[in-house]
Coordinates of C-alpha atoms and ligand atoms in Angstrom, one line a residue:
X89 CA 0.7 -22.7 14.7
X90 CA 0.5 -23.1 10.7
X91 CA 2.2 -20.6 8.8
X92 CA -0.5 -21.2 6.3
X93 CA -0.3 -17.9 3.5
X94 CA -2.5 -17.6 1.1
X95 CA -2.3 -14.6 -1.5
X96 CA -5.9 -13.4 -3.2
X97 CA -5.0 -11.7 -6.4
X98 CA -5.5 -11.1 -9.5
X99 CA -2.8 -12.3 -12.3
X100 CA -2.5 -8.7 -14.0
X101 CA -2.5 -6.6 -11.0
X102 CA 0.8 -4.6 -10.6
X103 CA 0.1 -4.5 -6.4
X104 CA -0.1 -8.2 -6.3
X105 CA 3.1 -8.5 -8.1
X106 CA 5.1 -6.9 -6.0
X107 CA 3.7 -8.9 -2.9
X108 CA 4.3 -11.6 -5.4
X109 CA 8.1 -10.9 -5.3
X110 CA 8.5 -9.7 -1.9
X111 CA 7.2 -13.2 -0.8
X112 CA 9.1 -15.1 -3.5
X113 CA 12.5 -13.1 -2.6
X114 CA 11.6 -14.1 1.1
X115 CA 11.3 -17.8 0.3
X116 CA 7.6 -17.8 1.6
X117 CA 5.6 -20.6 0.4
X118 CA 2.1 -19.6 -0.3
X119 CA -1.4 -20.7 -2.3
X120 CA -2.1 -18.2 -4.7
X121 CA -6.2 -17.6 -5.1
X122 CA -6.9 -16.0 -8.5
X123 CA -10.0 -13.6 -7.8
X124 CA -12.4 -12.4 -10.6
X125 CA -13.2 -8.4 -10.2
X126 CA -16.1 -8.7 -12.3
X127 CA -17.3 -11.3 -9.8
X128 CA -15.6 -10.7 -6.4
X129 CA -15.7 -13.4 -4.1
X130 CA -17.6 -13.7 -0.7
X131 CA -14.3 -14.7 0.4
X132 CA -12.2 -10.8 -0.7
X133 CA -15.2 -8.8 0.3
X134 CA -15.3 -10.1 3.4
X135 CA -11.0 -10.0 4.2
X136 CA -11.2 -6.6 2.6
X137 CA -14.7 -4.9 3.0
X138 CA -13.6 -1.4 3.1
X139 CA -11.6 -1.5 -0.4
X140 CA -13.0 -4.6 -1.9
X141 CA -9.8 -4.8 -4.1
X142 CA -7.1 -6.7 -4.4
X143 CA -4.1 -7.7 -3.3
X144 CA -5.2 -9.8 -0.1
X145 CA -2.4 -11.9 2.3
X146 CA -4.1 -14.2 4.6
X147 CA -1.6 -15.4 6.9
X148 CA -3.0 -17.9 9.3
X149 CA -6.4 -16.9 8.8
X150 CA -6.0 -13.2 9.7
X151 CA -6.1 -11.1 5.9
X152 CA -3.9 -7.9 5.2
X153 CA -5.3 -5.8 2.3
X154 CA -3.1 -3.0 0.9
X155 CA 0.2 -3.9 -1.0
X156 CA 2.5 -1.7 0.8
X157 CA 0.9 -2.8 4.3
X158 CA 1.4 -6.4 3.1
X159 CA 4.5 -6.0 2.2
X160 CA 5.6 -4.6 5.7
X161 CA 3.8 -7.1 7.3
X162 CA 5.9 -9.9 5.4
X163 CA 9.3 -8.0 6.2
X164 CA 8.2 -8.1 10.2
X165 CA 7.0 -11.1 10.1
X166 CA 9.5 -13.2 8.1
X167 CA 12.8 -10.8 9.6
X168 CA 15.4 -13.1 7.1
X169 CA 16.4 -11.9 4.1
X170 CA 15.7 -7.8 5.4
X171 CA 14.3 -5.6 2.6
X172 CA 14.5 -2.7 4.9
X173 CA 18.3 -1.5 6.4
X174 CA 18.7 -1.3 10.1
X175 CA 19.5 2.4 9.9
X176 CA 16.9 4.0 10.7
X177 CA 17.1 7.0 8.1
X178 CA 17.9 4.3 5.5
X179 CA 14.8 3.2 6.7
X180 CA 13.0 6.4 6.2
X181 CA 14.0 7.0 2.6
X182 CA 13.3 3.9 1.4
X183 CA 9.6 4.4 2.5
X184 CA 9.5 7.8 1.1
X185 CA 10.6 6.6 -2.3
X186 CA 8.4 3.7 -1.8
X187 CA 5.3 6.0 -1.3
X188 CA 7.0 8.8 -4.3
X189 CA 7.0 6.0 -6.8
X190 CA 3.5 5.3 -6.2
X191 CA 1.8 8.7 -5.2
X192 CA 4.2 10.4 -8.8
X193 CA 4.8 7.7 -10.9
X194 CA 2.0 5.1 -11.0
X195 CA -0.5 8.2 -11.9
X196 CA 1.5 9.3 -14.4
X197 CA 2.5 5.9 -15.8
X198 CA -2.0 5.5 -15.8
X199 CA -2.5 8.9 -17.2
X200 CA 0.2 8.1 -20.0
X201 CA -1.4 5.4 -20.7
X202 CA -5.0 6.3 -20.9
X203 CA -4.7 9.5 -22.8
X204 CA -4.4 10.5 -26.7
X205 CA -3.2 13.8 -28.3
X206 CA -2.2 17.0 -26.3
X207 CA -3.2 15.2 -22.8
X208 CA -0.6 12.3 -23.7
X209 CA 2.0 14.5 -24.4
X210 CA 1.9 16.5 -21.6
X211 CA 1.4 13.5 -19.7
X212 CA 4.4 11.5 -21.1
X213 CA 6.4 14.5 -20.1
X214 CA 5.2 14.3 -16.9
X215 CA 6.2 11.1 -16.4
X216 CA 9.6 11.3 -17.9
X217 CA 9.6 14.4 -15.0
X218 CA 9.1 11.7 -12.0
X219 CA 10.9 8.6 -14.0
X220 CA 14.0 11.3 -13.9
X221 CA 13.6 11.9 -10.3
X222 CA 13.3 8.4 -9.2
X223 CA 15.9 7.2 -11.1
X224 CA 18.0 10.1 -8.7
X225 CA 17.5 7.7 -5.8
X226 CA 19.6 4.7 -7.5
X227 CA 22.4 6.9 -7.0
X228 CA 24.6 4.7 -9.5
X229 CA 23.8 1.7 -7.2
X230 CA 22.6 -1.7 -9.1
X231 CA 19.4 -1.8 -6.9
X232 CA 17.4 0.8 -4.9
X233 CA 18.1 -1.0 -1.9
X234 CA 22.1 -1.2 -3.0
X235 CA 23.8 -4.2 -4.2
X236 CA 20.7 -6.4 -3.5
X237 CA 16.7 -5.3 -3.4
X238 CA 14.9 -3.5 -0.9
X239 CA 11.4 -1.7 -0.3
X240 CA 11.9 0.2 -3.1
X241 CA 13.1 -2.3 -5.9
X242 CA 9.6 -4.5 -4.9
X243 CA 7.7 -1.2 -4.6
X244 CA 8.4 -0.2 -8.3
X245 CA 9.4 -3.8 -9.0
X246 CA 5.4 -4.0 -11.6
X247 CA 7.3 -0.8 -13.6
X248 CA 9.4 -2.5 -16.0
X249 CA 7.3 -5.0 -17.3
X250 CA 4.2 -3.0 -17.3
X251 CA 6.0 0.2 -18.3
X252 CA 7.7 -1.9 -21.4
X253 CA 4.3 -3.4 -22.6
X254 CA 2.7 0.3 -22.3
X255 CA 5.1 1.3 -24.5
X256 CA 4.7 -1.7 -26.8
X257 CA 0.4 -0.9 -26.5
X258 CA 1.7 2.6 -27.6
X259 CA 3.9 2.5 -29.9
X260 CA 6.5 5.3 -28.3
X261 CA 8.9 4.8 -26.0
X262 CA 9.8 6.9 -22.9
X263 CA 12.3 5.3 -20.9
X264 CA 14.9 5.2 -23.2
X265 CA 18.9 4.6 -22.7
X266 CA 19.9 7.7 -23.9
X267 CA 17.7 9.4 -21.2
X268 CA 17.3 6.9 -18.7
X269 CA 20.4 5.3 -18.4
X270 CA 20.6 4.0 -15.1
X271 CA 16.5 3.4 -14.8
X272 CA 17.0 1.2 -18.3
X273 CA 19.3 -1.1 -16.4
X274 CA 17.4 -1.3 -13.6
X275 CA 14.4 -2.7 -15.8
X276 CA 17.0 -5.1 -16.9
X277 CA 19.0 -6.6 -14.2
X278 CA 15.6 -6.4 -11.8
X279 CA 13.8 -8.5 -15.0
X280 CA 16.3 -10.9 -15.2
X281 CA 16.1 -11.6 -10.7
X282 CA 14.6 -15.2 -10.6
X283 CA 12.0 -14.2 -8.1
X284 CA 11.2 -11.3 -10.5
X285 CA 11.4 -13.9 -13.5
X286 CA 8.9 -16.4 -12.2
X287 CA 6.6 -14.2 -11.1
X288 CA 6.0 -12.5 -14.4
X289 CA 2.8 -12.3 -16.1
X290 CA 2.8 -13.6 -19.9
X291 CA 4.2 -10.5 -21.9
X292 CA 1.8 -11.2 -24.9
X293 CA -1.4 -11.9 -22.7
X294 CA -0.3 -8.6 -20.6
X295 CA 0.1 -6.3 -23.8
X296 CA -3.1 -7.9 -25.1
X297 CA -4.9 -6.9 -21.6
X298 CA -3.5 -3.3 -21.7
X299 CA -4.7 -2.9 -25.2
X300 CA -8.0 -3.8 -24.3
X301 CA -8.0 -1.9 -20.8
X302 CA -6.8 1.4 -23.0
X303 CA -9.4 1.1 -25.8
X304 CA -12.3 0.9 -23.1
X305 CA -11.0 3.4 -21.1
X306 CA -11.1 5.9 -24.5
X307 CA -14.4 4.5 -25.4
X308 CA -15.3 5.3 -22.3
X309 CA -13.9 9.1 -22.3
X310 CA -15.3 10.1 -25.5
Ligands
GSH162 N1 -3.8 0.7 -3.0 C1 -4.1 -0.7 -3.3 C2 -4.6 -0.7 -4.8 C3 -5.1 -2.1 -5.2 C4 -5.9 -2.0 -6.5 O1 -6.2 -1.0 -7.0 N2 -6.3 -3.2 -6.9 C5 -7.2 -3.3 -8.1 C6 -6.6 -4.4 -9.0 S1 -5.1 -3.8 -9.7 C7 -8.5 -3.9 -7.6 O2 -8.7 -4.8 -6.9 N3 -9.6 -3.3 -8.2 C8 -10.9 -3.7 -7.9 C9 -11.9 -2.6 -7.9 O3 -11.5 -1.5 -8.0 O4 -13.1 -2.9 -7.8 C10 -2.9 -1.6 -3.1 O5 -1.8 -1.1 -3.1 O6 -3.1 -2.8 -2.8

């Protein structure tokens, strides 16, 4: 059988990086599909008709929607290279700081980034709240997943390139060395991981987008 994979996505989508990495890191070949959400195609609606969002894996013909589902399909499916330990605790934790990472920090990374004034502020310190208590899970180690990446490291793997242009958008920094010591190189060595490298979107074309998302999103609260 062909291990056709196809990836629907869209190029500044923070969920279809990290399959974007998890299948790069894997060595899976694939044909990426750019989607348009203004203009979905019959194609996503119909692999994903519940969610109608993207990322979508098709992998021989049969689609996956949901990042994190993706991802554990690709680590079952293509077993070399594990991003998941055999321990079965080890296996645990990873998942749970998988799921913290995006049930604390993505929210408060959004809300930081959407809000002005008062609401920012308390926001920001919210973040730098859950940023704090992620970065307690690297427990001095390089990566998440130890010496090399695991769930986690592709997980949070969007963070420091979305999380630096945010900041850029902003004007204000909060992951900064003298707080985040170990997080800051995180964003750095994980950056500078070819199958992180390749994968990223244009930093200029990203900070533009995220300046335009945030001004409609303001225009859209006031
Ligand atoms: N929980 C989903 C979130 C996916 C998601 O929010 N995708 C956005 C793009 S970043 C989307 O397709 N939005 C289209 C829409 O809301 O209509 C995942 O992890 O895959």
């Amino acid at each position: 059988m062909s291990e056709e994979v196809k990836l629907h996505s869209i190029w500044e989508s923070p969920f279809g990086f990290r399959v974007q990495i998890a299948l790069s890191f894997k060595g899976i070949e694939y044909e990426y599909i750019e989607e348009y959400l203004k203009d979905k195609s019959e194609l996503l609606l119909r692999y994903n008709p519940v969610h109608k969002k993207v990322p979508v894996l098709v992998h021989r013909g049969k689609p996956i929607p949901e990042s994190m589902v993706i991802i554990e399909y690709v680590e079952e499916t293509w077993p070399e290279k594990p991003i998941l330990s055999e321990d079965l605790h080890e296996r645990a934790m990873a998942r749970f700081w998988a799921k913290f990472s995006d049930d604390k920090c993505s929210p408060a990374i959004f809300k930081y980034f959407s809000t002005q004034g008062e609401e920012h502020d308390k926001a920001k310190a919210e973040l730098v709240e859950n940023l704090k208590t992620l970065e307690g899970a690297l427990k001095g180690n390089k990566f998440f997943g130890g010496e090399t990446i695991g769930l986690v490291d592709i997980a949070a793997g969007w963070m420091p390139m979305w999380i630096q242009r945010i900041e850029e958008v902003l004007g204000n920094k909060v992951v900064e060395e003298n707080s985040f010591p170990h997080l800051q190189g995180w964003f750095h060595d994980l950056l500078n991981l070819p199958f992180v490298n390749q994968n990223l979107p244009p930093p200029e074309k990203l900070r533009e987008h995220l300046k335009n998302f945030r001004n409609s999103l303001l225009a859209r609260s006031t």
